[in-house]
Amino acid sequence: MTHCTAAATVARVTGPDAAPLHTLTDGALAHAVAGARAGEATAAESELYRRFAPRVRLYGLRHLRDRGAADDLVQQVMLVVLERLRAGEVRDPDQIASFVLGTSRMVAVGLRRTEARREGIRGRFELREPAVVAIDELAVDGARLGPCLAAAKERERAILLLTFYAEKGAGEIAAALGMTPGAVRVSRHRALASMRECLETRRSA
Amino acid sequence: MTDAGHLSFGELAEYWTSDLSPDEAGRIEAHVFDCESCAHLLAESETVRTGIGALAQAGGFQAFVTESLLNQLAHDGVRVRSYTLDPGDRVPCTAWADDEVIVARLRADFTGVTSVDAEMRFETGEQWGRVTDVPVPEGASELLFALPADAVRAAPEAPMHLTLSAAPGTSGLGVIAEYVFDHRGARERTAH
């Protein structure tokens, strides 16, 4: 991106005729951050953070299997992403999603390797409270989830409990229930779809 | 995949299972990082996953379970009280104040049976609960029925009959076994 184009993007993002940030594409936001002088694109940075922090946290929850470590991952990754964008070191801001994912993979490897670093990171970086709380706002309380789990078919309820509580794979569940692994996965899909529908109904009610 | 090219809730929830290959996980990640609504749905599936885990850990479910699930409950420090019954048995049963899950080990000859229905009735004939299509693995000699201790504490103090029958349309025929839980309500331990 040339300096002129970047400046035009920043003007679109921050100027009097600025489009609301939430309407911009991820790429446009990344360009805005990349083309801005220090302190000029705070709103765009915040919006970028709001969008990607929850995704990085989900990645961290799967790969690090610890909420604290996932939160650390968010802070590290978003810091790297914003710094690299500001420094003009992201080759293609239009592909910012790939860049954030790649950075998440790289940082997660490091976090897994040196668990001891975690404590230091908390003290070193004091980013503003991230938007990752958005995930927890979705929290399904037991009062809604309990009846939905109870409403599931017996076989599907067993599969959900074995999958998400006992953390068993389809092969092991299949052996325990006298099914095939494929049938377990199909039943699980069906059960999850029903659970979601039930939760949605209770949420609206 | 949905019509709009997004991943379905079921596909996204697979992300939290141990069944996903690294390639499949990578495919989901690439999609989710590029799609805010899919990230939202993935977050929702994560709350369902953790919600089910929390509910199980609190003993807040009723289900036919496996030994591995009971092992997980034990690992998590959940207080489980078990009753073992052979066909025709009548056992005095109760739930103590600190019990969290009650498990009935229902022994029977399940030869040739792939799935059963279970029905619980009071002696008056009033039905207390019924579940259908409980899977029976080959070679099983007992089924493990878990229920929240709270539900047992709240149940009327009366004999409860549990009947296992071969599920219609599956292998096996008719009633397989009957058991009676002579329910004595909730019990408190007292200091002597």
CSV table of N, CA, C and O in Angstrom, one decimal, chain A residues 26 50-52 55-56 58-59 61-63 65 67 97 100-101 104-105 135 138-140 142 145-146 149 154-155 157-158 160-172 175-179 185 188-189 192-193 195-196 199-200 203, chain B residues 9-11 13-20 24-26 29-30 32-36 39-44 46-53 55-57 61-64 66 68-69 72-73 76 78 114-115 131-137:
chain,number,residue,atom,x,y,z
A,26,ASP,N,-11.9,-6.7,7.9
A,26,ASP,CA,-10.7,-6.9,8.7
A,26,ASP,C,-9.5,-6.2,8.0
A,26,ASP,O,-8.6,-5.6,8.6
A,50,ARG,N,-10.9,-6.2,19.4
A,50,ARG,CA,-12.2,-6.7,19.7
A,50,ARG,C,-12.6,-7.9,18.8
A,50,ARG,O,-13.1,-8.9,19.3
A,51,ARG,N,-12.2,-7.8,17.5
A,51,ARG,CA,-12.6,-8.9,16.6
A,51,ARG,C,-11.7,-10.1,16.8
A,51,ARG,O,-12.2,-11.3,16.8
A,52,PHE,N,-10.4,-9.9,17.0
A,52,PHE,CA,-9.5,-11.1,17.0
A,52,PHE,C,-9.2,-11.7,18.3
A,52,PHE,O,-8.8,-12.9,18.4
A,55,ARG,N,-11.0,-14.9,19.0
A,55,ARG,CA,-10.6,-16.0,18.2
A,55,ARG,C,-9.3,-16.6,18.7
A,55,ARG,O,-9.1,-17.8,18.7
A,56,VAL,N,-8.4,-15.7,19.1
A,56,VAL,CA,-7.1,-16.2,19.6
A,56,VAL,C,-7.3,-16.9,20.9
A,56,VAL,O,-6.7,-18.0,21.2
A,58,LEU,N,-9.9,-18.7,21.8
A,58,LEU,CA,-10.5,-20.0,21.5
A,58,LEU,C,-9.4,-21.0,21.0
A,58,LEU,O,-9.3,-22.1,21.4
A,59,TYR,N,-8.5,-20.4,20.2
A,59,TYR,CA,-7.3,-21.2,19.7
A,59,TYR,C,-6.5,-21.6,21.0
A,59,TYR,O,-6.1,-22.8,21.1
A,61,LEU,N,-7.5,-22.0,24.1
A,61,LEU,CA,-8.3,-22.9,24.9
A,61,LEU,C,-8.1,-24.3,24.4
A,61,LEU,O,-7.9,-25.3,25.2
A,62,ARG,N,-8.1,-24.5,23.1
A,62,ARG,CA,-7.9,-25.8,22.5
A,62,ARG,C,-6.5,-26.3,22.7
A,62,ARG,O,-6.2,-27.5,23.1
A,63,HIS,N,-5.5,-25.4,22.4
A,63,HIS,CA,-4.1,-25.9,22.3
A,63,HIS,C,-3.4,-25.8,23.6
A,63,HIS,O,-2.4,-26.6,23.8
A,65,ARG,N,-5.2,-25.6,26.7
A,65,ARG,CA,-6.1,-26.3,27.6
A,65,ARG,C,-6.0,-25.7,29.0
A,65,ARG,O,-6.1,-26.4,30.0
A,67,ARG,N,-7.3,-21.8,30.8
A,67,ARG,CA,-7.9,-20.5,30.6
A,67,ARG,C,-6.9,-19.3,30.8
A,67,ARG,O,-6.8,-18.4,30.1
A,97,ALA,N,-6.2,-11.9,9.0
A,97,ALA,CA,-6.6,-13.1,9.7
A,97,ALA,C,-5.6,-14.2,9.7
A,97,ALA,O,-5.3,-14.8,10.7
A,100,VAL,N,-2.8,-13.3,12.0
A,100,VAL,CA,-3.1,-13.5,13.4
A,100,VAL,C,-3.0,-15.0,13.8
A,100,VAL,O,-2.5,-15.4,14.8
A,101,LEU,N,-3.6,-15.8,12.9
A,101,LEU,CA,-3.6,-17.3,13.1
A,101,LEU,C,-2.1,-17.8,13.2
A,101,LEU,O,-1.8,-18.5,14.1
A,104,SER,N,-0.6,-16.8,16.3
A,104,SER,CA,-1.1,-17.6,17.4
A,104,SER,C,-0.4,-18.9,17.5
A,104,SER,O,0.0,-19.4,18.6
A,105,ARG,N,-0.2,-19.6,16.4
A,105,ARG,CA,0.5,-20.9,16.3
A,105,ARG,C,1.9,-20.7,16.9
A,105,ARG,O,2.3,-21.5,17.7
A,135,ILE,N,-16.8,-13.8,25.1
A,135,ILE,CA,-17.0,-15.2,25.1
A,135,ILE,C,-17.8,-15.6,26.4
A,135,ILE,O,-18.7,-16.3,26.3
A,138,LEU,N,-21.4,-15.2,26.8
A,138,LEU,CA,-22.3,-16.2,26.2
A,138,LEU,C,-22.5,-17.4,27.1
A,138,LEU,O,-23.2,-18.3,26.8
A,139,ALA,N,-21.9,-17.3,28.3
A,139,ALA,CA,-21.9,-18.5,29.2
A,139,ALA,C,-23.3,-19.1,29.3
A,139,ALA,O,-24.2,-18.4,29.5
A,140,VAL,N,-23.3,-20.4,29.2
A,140,VAL,CA,-24.6,-21.1,29.3
A,140,VAL,C,-24.7,-21.5,30.7
A,140,VAL,O,-23.9,-22.3,31.2
A,142,GLY,N,-26.2,-23.4,34.1
A,142,GLY,CA,-26.7,-24.8,34.3
A,142,GLY,C,-28.2,-24.8,34.2
A,142,GLY,O,-28.8,-25.8,33.8
A,145,LEU,N,-28.9,-25.2,30.6
A,145,LEU,CA,-28.3,-26.3,30.0
A,145,LEU,C,-28.8,-27.6,30.5
A,145,LEU,O,-29.0,-28.6,29.8
A,146,GLY,N,-29.1,-27.7,31.8
A,146,GLY,CA,-29.5,-28.9,32.5
A,146,GLY,C,-30.8,-29.5,31.8
A,146,GLY,O,-30.8,-30.6,31.4
A,149,LEU,N,-30.0,-30.8,28.3
A,149,LEU,CA,-29.2,-32.1,28.3
A,149,LEU,C,-30.2,-33.2,28.7
A,149,LEU,O,-30.2,-34.3,28.1
A,154,GLU,N,-31.4,-40.6,25.2
A,154,GLU,CA,-30.5,-41.2,26.2
A,154,GLU,C,-29.1,-41.5,25.6
A,154,GLU,O,-28.1,-41.2,26.2
A,155,ARG,N,-29.1,-42.0,24.4
A,155,ARG,CA,-27.8,-42.4,23.7
A,155,ARG,C,-27.0,-41.1,23.4
A,155,ARG,O,-25.8,-41.1,23.6
A,157,ARG,N,-27.3,-38.2,25.0
A,157,ARG,CA,-26.8,-37.6,26.3
A,157,ARG,C,-25.5,-38.3,26.8
A,157,ARG,O,-24.6,-37.7,27.2
A,158,ALA,N,-25.5,-39.6,26.7
A,158,ALA,CA,-24.3,-40.4,27.1
A,158,ALA,C,-23.1,-40.0,26.2
A,158,ALA,O,-22.0,-39.8,26.7
A,160,LEU,N,-22.6,-37.1,24.7
A,160,LEU,CA,-22.2,-35.7,25.1
A,160,LEU,C,-21.4,-35.7,26.4
A,160,LEU,O,-20.4,-35.0,26.5
A,161,LEU,N,-21.9,-36.5,27.3
A,161,LEU,CA,-21.2,-36.5,28.6
A,161,LEU,C,-19.8,-37.2,28.4
A,161,LEU,O,-18.8,-36.7,29.0
A,162,LEU,N,-19.7,-38.2,27.7
A,162,LEU,CA,-18.4,-38.9,27.5
A,162,LEU,C,-17.5,-38.0,26.7
A,162,LEU,O,-16.3,-38.0,26.9
A,163,THR,N,-18.0,-37.3,25.7
A,163,THR,CA,-17.2,-36.5,24.9
A,163,THR,C,-16.7,-35.2,25.6
A,163,THR,O,-15.4,-35.0,25.7
A,164,PHE,N,-17.6,-34.5,26.2
A,164,PHE,CA,-17.2,-33.2,26.8
A,164,PHE,C,-16.9,-33.2,28.3
A,164,PHE,O,-16.3,-32.2,28.8
A,165,TYR,N,-17.2,-34.3,29.0
A,165,TYR,CA,-16.9,-34.3,30.4
A,165,TYR,C,-15.7,-35.3,30.6
A,165,TYR,O,-14.6,-35.0,31.1
A,166,ALA,N,-15.9,-36.6,30.1
A,166,ALA,CA,-14.9,-37.6,30.3
A,166,ALA,C,-13.8,-37.4,29.2
A,166,ALA,O,-12.7,-38.1,29.3
A,167,GLU,N,-14.0,-36.6,28.2
A,167,GLU,CA,-13.0,-36.3,27.1
A,167,GLU,C,-12.6,-37.6,26.4
A,167,GLU,O,-11.4,-37.8,26.2
A,168,LYS,N,-13.6,-38.4,26.1
A,168,LYS,CA,-13.3,-39.6,25.3
A,168,LYS,C,-13.5,-39.4,23.8
A,168,LYS,O,-14.4,-38.6,23.4
A,169,GLY,N,-12.7,-40.1,23.0
A,169,GLY,CA,-12.8,-40.0,21.6
A,169,GLY,C,-13.9,-40.9,21.1
A,169,GLY,O,-14.4,-41.7,21.8
A,170,ALA,N,-14.3,-40.7,19.8
A,170,ALA,CA,-15.4,-41.4,19.2
A,170,ALA,C,-15.1,-42.9,19.3
A,170,ALA,O,-16.0,-43.7,19.5
A,171,GLY,N,-13.9,-43.4,19.1
A,171,GLY,CA,-13.5,-44.8,19.1
A,171,GLY,C,-13.8,-45.4,20.4
A,171,GLY,O,-14.5,-46.5,20.5
A,172,GLU,N,-13.4,-44.7,21.5
A,172,GLU,CA,-13.6,-45.3,22.8
A,172,GLU,C,-15.1,-45.3,23.2
A,172,GLU,O,-15.6,-46.2,23.8
A,175,ALA,N,-16.9,-48.1,21.4
A,175,ALA,CA,-16.7,-49.4,22.1
A,175,ALA,C,-17.5,-49.5,23.4
A,175,ALA,O,-18.1,-50.6,23.6
A,176,ALA,N,-17.7,-48.4,24.1
A,176,ALA,CA,-18.4,-48.5,25.4
A,176,ALA,C,-19.9,-48.6,25.1
A,176,ALA,O,-20.6,-49.1,26.0
A,177,LEU,N,-20.4,-48.1,24.0
A,177,LEU,CA,-21.8,-48.0,23.8
A,177,LEU,C,-22.3,-49.0,22.7
A,177,LEU,O,-23.5,-49.1,22.4
A,178,GLY,N,-21.4,-49.8,22.2
A,178,GLY,CA,-21.7,-50.8,21.1
A,178,GLY,C,-22.1,-50.1,19.8
A,178,GLY,O,-23.1,-50.5,19.2
A,179,MET,N,-21.4,-49.1,19.4
A,179,MET,CA,-21.7,-48.4,18.2
A,179,MET,C,-20.5,-48.3,17.3
A,179,MET,O,-19.4,-48.7,17.8
A,185,ARG,N,-20.1,-40.0,15.9
A,185,ARG,CA,-19.9,-38.6,15.5
A,185,ARG,C,-21.2,-38.1,14.9
A,185,ARG,O,-21.5,-36.9,15.1
A,188,ARG,N,-23.5,-37.3,17.7
A,188,ARG,CA,-23.0,-36.1,18.4
A,188,ARG,C,-23.4,-34.8,17.7
A,188,ARG,O,-23.8,-33.9,18.3
A,189,HIS,N,-23.3,-34.9,16.4
A,189,HIS,CA,-23.7,-33.7,15.6
A,189,HIS,C,-25.2,-33.4,15.8
A,189,HIS,O,-25.6,-32.3,16.0
A,192,LEU,N,-25.8,-32.1,19.3
A,192,LEU,CA,-25.4,-30.7,19.5
A,192,LEU,C,-26.4,-29.7,18.8
A,192,LEU,O,-26.7,-28.6,19.3
A,193,ALA,N,-26.8,-30.1,17.6
A,193,ALA,CA,-27.8,-29.3,16.9
A,193,ALA,C,-29.1,-29.1,17.8
A,193,ALA,O,-29.6,-28.0,17.9
A,195,MET,N,-29.3,-29.5,21.1
A,195,MET,CA,-28.9,-28.7,22.3
A,195,MET,C,-29.0,-27.2,22.0
A,195,MET,O,-29.5,-26.4,22.7
A,196,ARG,N,-28.4,-26.9,20.8
A,196,ARG,CA,-28.3,-25.5,20.5
A,196,ARG,C,-29.7,-24.9,20.3
A,196,ARG,O,-30.1,-23.8,20.7
A,199,LEU,N,-31.3,-24.5,23.6
A,199,LEU,CA,-30.8,-23.3,24.4
A,199,LEU,C,-31.3,-22.0,23.8
A,199,LEU,O,-31.6,-21.1,24.5
A,200,GLU,N,-31.4,-22.0,22.4
A,200,GLU,CA,-31.9,-20.8,21.8
A,200,GLU,C,-33.3,-20.5,22.2
A,200,GLU,O,-33.7,-19.4,22.5
A,203,ARG,N,-33.3,-19.3,25.6
A,203,ARG,CA,-32.8,-17.9,25.7
A,203,ARG,C,-33.9,-16.9,25.3
A,203,ARG,O,-34.1,-15.9,26.0
B,9,PHE,N,-22.7,-25.7,13.6
B,9,PHE,CA,-22.5,-25.8,15.1
B,9,PHE,C,-21.8,-27.1,15.4
B,9,PHE,O,-20.9,-27.2,16.2
B,10,GLY,N,-22.4,-28.2,14.8
B,10,GLY,CA,-21.8,-29.5,15.1
B,10,GLY,C,-20.4,-29.7,14.6
B,10,GLY,O,-19.5,-30.2,15.3
B,11,GLU,N,-20.1,-29.1,13.4
B,11,GLU,CA,-18.7,-29.2,12.9
B,11,GLU,C,-17.8,-28.4,13.8
B,11,GLU,O,-16.7,-28.8,14.1
B,13,ALA,N,-18.2,-27.7,17.0
B,13,ALA,CA,-18.0,-28.3,18.3
B,13,ALA,C,-17.0,-29.5,18.3
B,13,ALA,O,-16.4,-29.8,19.3
B,14,GLU,N,-16.8,-30.1,17.1
B,14,GLU,CA,-15.8,-31.1,16.9
B,14,GLU,C,-14.4,-30.6,17.3
B,14,GLU,O,-13.5,-31.4,17.7
B,15,TYR,N,-14.3,-29.3,17.2
B,15,TYR,CA,-13.0,-28.7,17.5
B,15,TYR,C,-12.5,-29.0,18.9
B,15,TYR,O,-11.4,-29.0,19.2
B,16,TRP,N,-13.5,-29.2,19.8
B,16,TRP,CA,-13.2,-29.5,21.2
B,16,TRP,C,-13.0,-31.0,21.5
B,16,TRP,O,-12.9,-31.3,22.7
B,17,THR,N,-13.2,-31.8,20.5
B,17,THR,CA,-13.0,-33.2,20.8
B,17,THR,C,-11.6,-33.7,20.4
B,17,THR,O,-10.9,-33.0,19.8
B,18,SER,N,-11.4,-34.9,20.9
B,18,SER,CA,-10.0,-35.5,20.6
B,18,SER,C,-10.1,-36.3,19.3
B,18,SER,O,-9.1,-36.9,18.9
B,19,ASP,N,-11.2,-36.2,18.5
B,19,ASP,CA,-11.3,-36.9,17.3
B,19,ASP,C,-10.8,-36.2,16.1
B,19,ASP,O,-10.7,-36.7,15.0
B,20,LEU,N,-10.5,-34.9,16.3
B,20,LEU,CA,-10.1,-34.1,15.1
B,20,LEU,C,-8.6,-34.3,14.7
B,20,LEU,O,-7.7,-34.3,15.6
B,24,GLU,N,-7.8,-31.3,10.1
B,24,GLU,CA,-9.2,-30.8,10.3
B,24,GLU,C,-9.2,-29.6,11.2
B,24,GLU,O,-10.0,-28.7,11.0
B,25,ALA,N,-8.4,-29.7,12.3
B,25,ALA,CA,-8.4,-28.6,13.2
B,25,ALA,C,-7.9,-27.3,12.5
B,25,ALA,O,-8.4,-26.2,12.7
B,26,GLY,N,-6.8,-27.5,11.7
B,26,GLY,CA,-6.3,-26.3,10.9
B,26,GLY,C,-7.3,-25.7,10.0
B,26,GLY,O,-7.4,-24.5,9.8
B,29,GLU,N,-9.7,-23.7,12.1
B,29,GLU,CA,-9.0,-22.5,12.6
B,29,GLU,C,-8.9,-21.4,11.4
B,29,GLU,O,-9.2,-20.3,11.7
B,30,ALA,N,-8.5,-21.9,10.3
B,30,ALA,CA,-8.4,-21.0,9.1
B,30,ALA,C,-9.8,-20.3,8.9
B,30,ALA,O,-9.9,-19.1,8.6
B,32,VAL,N,-12.4,-20.0,11.0
B,32,VAL,CA,-12.9,-19.2,12.1
B,32,VAL,C,-12.1,-17.9,12.2
B,32,VAL,O,-12.7,-16.8,12.5
B,33,PHE,N,-10.8,-17.9,11.9
B,33,PHE,CA,-10.1,-16.6,12.0
B,33,PHE,C,-10.5,-15.6,10.9
B,33,PHE,O,-10.2,-14.4,11.0
B,34,ASP,N,-11.1,-16.2,9.9
B,34,ASP,CA,-11.6,-15.3,8.8
B,34,ASP,C,-13.1,-15.0,8.9
B,34,ASP,O,-13.6,-14.4,8.0
B,35,CYS,N,-13.7,-15.4,9.9
B,35,CYS,CA,-15.2,-15.3,9.9
B,35,CYS,C,-15.7,-15.0,11.4
B,35,CYS,O,-15.6,-15.9,12.2
B,36,GLU,N,-16.1,-13.8,11.6
B,36,GLU,CA,-16.5,-13.4,12.9
B,36,GLU,C,-17.7,-14.2,13.5
B,36,GLU,O,-17.7,-14.6,14.6
B,39,ALA,N,-16.6,-17.5,14.5
B,39,ALA,CA,-15.9,-17.4,15.8
B,39,ALA,C,-16.9,-17.3,17.0
B,39,ALA,O,-16.7,-18.0,18.0
B,40,HIS,N,-18.0,-16.6,16.7
B,40,HIS,CA,-19.0,-16.5,17.8
B,40,HIS,C,-19.7,-17.8,18.0
B,40,HIS,O,-19.9,-18.2,19.2
B,41,LEU,N,-19.9,-18.6,17.0
B,41,LEU,CA,-20.5,-19.9,17.1
B,41,LEU,C,-19.6,-20.9,17.8
B,41,LEU,O,-20.0,-21.7,18.6
B,42,LEU,N,-18.3,-20.8,17.4
B,42,LEU,CA,-17.3,-21.6,18.1
B,42,LEU,C,-17.3,-21.3,19.6
B,42,LEU,O,-17.2,-22.2,20.4
B,43,ALA,N,-17.4,-20.0,19.9
B,43,ALA,CA,-17.4,-19.7,21.3
B,43,ALA,C,-18.6,-20.2,22.0
B,43,ALA,O,-18.5,-20.7,23.2
B,44,GLU,N,-19.7,-20.2,21.3
B,44,GLU,CA,-20.9,-20.8,21.9
B,44,GLU,C,-20.7,-22.3,22.1
B,44,GLU,O,-21.2,-22.8,23.2
B,46,GLU,N,-18.0,-23.7,22.8
B,46,GLU,CA,-17.1,-23.9,23.9
B,46,GLU,C,-17.9,-23.8,25.2
B,46,GLU,O,-17.6,-24.5,26.2
B,47,THR,N,-18.8,-22.9,25.2
B,47,THR,CA,-19.6,-22.7,26.5
B,47,THR,C,-20.5,-24.0,26.7
B,47,THR,O,-20.7,-24.4,27.9
B,48,VAL,N,-21.0,-24.6,25.6
B,48,VAL,CA,-21.7,-25.8,25.8
B,48,VAL,C,-20.8,-26.9,26.4
B,48,VAL,O,-21.2,-27.6,27.3
B,49,ARG,N,-19.6,-27.0,25.8
B,49,ARG,CA,-18.7,-28.0,26.2
B,49,ARG,C,-18.4,-27.8,27.7
B,49,ARG,O,-18.5,-28.8,28.5
B,50,THR,N,-18.0,-26.6,28.1
B,50,THR,CA,-17.7,-26.4,29.5
B,50,THR,C,-18.9,-26.5,30.4
B,50,THR,O,-18.8,-27.0,31.6
B,51,GLY,N,-20.1,-26.1,29.9
B,51,GLY,CA,-21.3,-26.2,30.7
B,51,GLY,C,-21.7,-27.7,31.0
B,51,GLY,O,-22.0,-28.0,32.1
B,52,ILE,N,-21.5,-28.6,30.0
B,52,ILE,CA,-21.7,-30.0,30.2
B,52,ILE,C,-20.8,-30.5,31.2
B,52,ILE,O,-21.1,-31.3,32.1
B,53,GLY,N,-19.5,-30.1,31.1
B,53,GLY,CA,-18.5,-30.6,32.1
B,53,GLY,C,-18.9,-30.1,33.5
B,53,GLY,O,-18.8,-30.9,34.4
B,55,LEU,N,-21.8,-29.3,34.6
B,55,LEU,CA,-23.0,-30.0,35.1
B,55,LEU,C,-22.7,-31.4,35.6
B,55,LEU,O,-23.2,-31.8,36.6
B,56,ALA,N,-21.9,-32.1,34.8
B,56,ALA,CA,-21.5,-33.4,35.2
B,56,ALA,C,-20.8,-33.4,36.5
B,56,ALA,O,-21.0,-34.3,37.4
B,57,GLN,N,-19.9,-32.5,36.6
B,57,GLN,CA,-19.0,-32.4,37.8
B,57,GLN,C,-19.9,-32.1,39.1
B,57,GLN,O,-19.5,-32.4,40.2
B,61,PHE,N,-27.0,-34.5,36.4
B,61,PHE,CA,-27.5,-35.2,35.2
B,61,PHE,C,-28.0,-36.5,35.6
B,61,PHE,O,-27.7,-37.1,36.6
B,62,GLN,N,-28.9,-37.0,34.7
B,62,GLN,CA,-29.4,-38.4,34.8
B,62,GLN,C,-29.1,-39.1,33.5
B,62,GLN,O,-29.5,-38.6,32.5
B,63,ALA,N,-28.5,-40.2,33.6
B,63,ALA,CA,-28.1,-40.9,32.4
B,63,ALA,C,-27.6,-42.3,32.6
B,63,ALA,O,-27.1,-42.6,33.8
B,64,PHE,N,-27.7,-43.1,31.6
B,64,PHE,CA,-27.0,-44.4,31.7
B,64,PHE,C,-25.5,-44.1,31.3
B,64,PHE,O,-25.3,-43.5,30.2
B,66,THR,N,-21.0,-44.9,31.7
B,66,THR,CA,-20.0,-46.0,31.5
B,66,THR,C,-19.1,-45.9,32.7
B,66,THR,O,-19.0,-45.0,33.4
B,68,SER,N,-15.9,-45.5,32.5
B,68,SER,CA,-15.0,-44.4,32.3
B,68,SER,C,-15.5,-43.1,32.8
B,68,SER,O,-14.8,-42.3,33.4
B,69,LEU,N,-16.9,-42.9,32.7
B,69,LEU,CA,-17.4,-41.7,33.2
B,69,LEU,C,-17.4,-41.7,34.7
B,69,LEU,O,-17.2,-40.7,35.4
B,72,GLN,N,-14.1,-40.8,35.9
B,72,GLN,CA,-13.9,-39.3,35.8
B,72,GLN,C,-14.5,-38.6,37.0
B,72,GLN,O,-13.9,-37.7,37.6
B,73,LEU,N,-15.7,-39.0,37.4
B,73,LEU,CA,-16.4,-38.4,38.5
B,73,LEU,C,-15.5,-38.6,39.8
B,73,LEU,O,-15.3,-37.7,40.6
B,76,ASP,N,-12.6,-36.4,39.8
B,76,ASP,CA,-13.0,-35.0,40.2
B,76,ASP,C,-13.5,-34.9,41.6
B,76,ASP,O,-14.0,-33.8,41.9
B,78,VAL,N,-16.2,-36.2,42.9
B,78,VAL,CA,-17.6,-36.3,43.1
B,78,VAL,C,-18.0,-37.5,44.0
B,78,VAL,O,-17.5,-38.6,43.7
B,114,THR,N,-29.3,-55.3,22.1
B,114,THR,CA,-28.4,-54.2,21.7
B,114,THR,C,-28.9,-52.8,22.3
B,114,THR,O,-28.2,-51.9,22.3
B,115,SER,N,-30.1,-52.8,22.8
B,115,SER,CA,-30.7,-51.6,23.3
B,115,SER,C,-31.9,-51.9,24.2
B,115,SER,O,-32.6,-52.8,23.9
B,131,VAL,N,-37.0,-43.9,30.0
B,131,VAL,CA,-36.0,-43.6,29.0
B,131,VAL,C,-36.0,-44.7,27.9
B,131,VAL,O,-36.3,-45.9,28.3
B,132,THR,N,-35.7,-44.4,26.7
B,132,THR,CA,-35.7,-45.4,25.7
B,132,THR,C,-34.4,-45.4,24.9
B,132,THR,O,-33.6,-44.5,25.0
B,133,ASP,N,-34.2,-46.5,24.3
B,133,ASP,CA,-33.0,-46.7,23.4
B,133,ASP,C,-31.7,-46.5,24.2
B,133,ASP,O,-30.8,-45.7,23.8
B,134,VAL,N,-31.5,-47.2,25.3
B,134,VAL,CA,-30.3,-47.2,26.1
B,134,VAL,C,-29.4,-48.2,25.4
B,134,VAL,O,-29.7,-49.4,25.3
B,135,PRO,N,-28.2,-47.7,24.9
B,135,PRO,CA,-27.3,-48.7,24.2
B,135,PRO,C,-26.8,-49.8,25.2
B,135,PRO,O,-26.4,-49.5,26.3
B,136,VAL,N,-26.7,-51.0,24.7
B,136,VAL,CA,-26.1,-52.1,25.4
B,136,VAL,C,-24.9,-52.6,24.6
B,136,VAL,O,-25.1,-53.2,23.5
B,137,PRO,N,-23.7,-52.4,25.1
B,137,PRO,CA,-22.6,-52.9,24.3
B,137,PRO,C,-22.5,-54.5,24.4
B,137,PRO,O,-23.0,-55.1,25.4
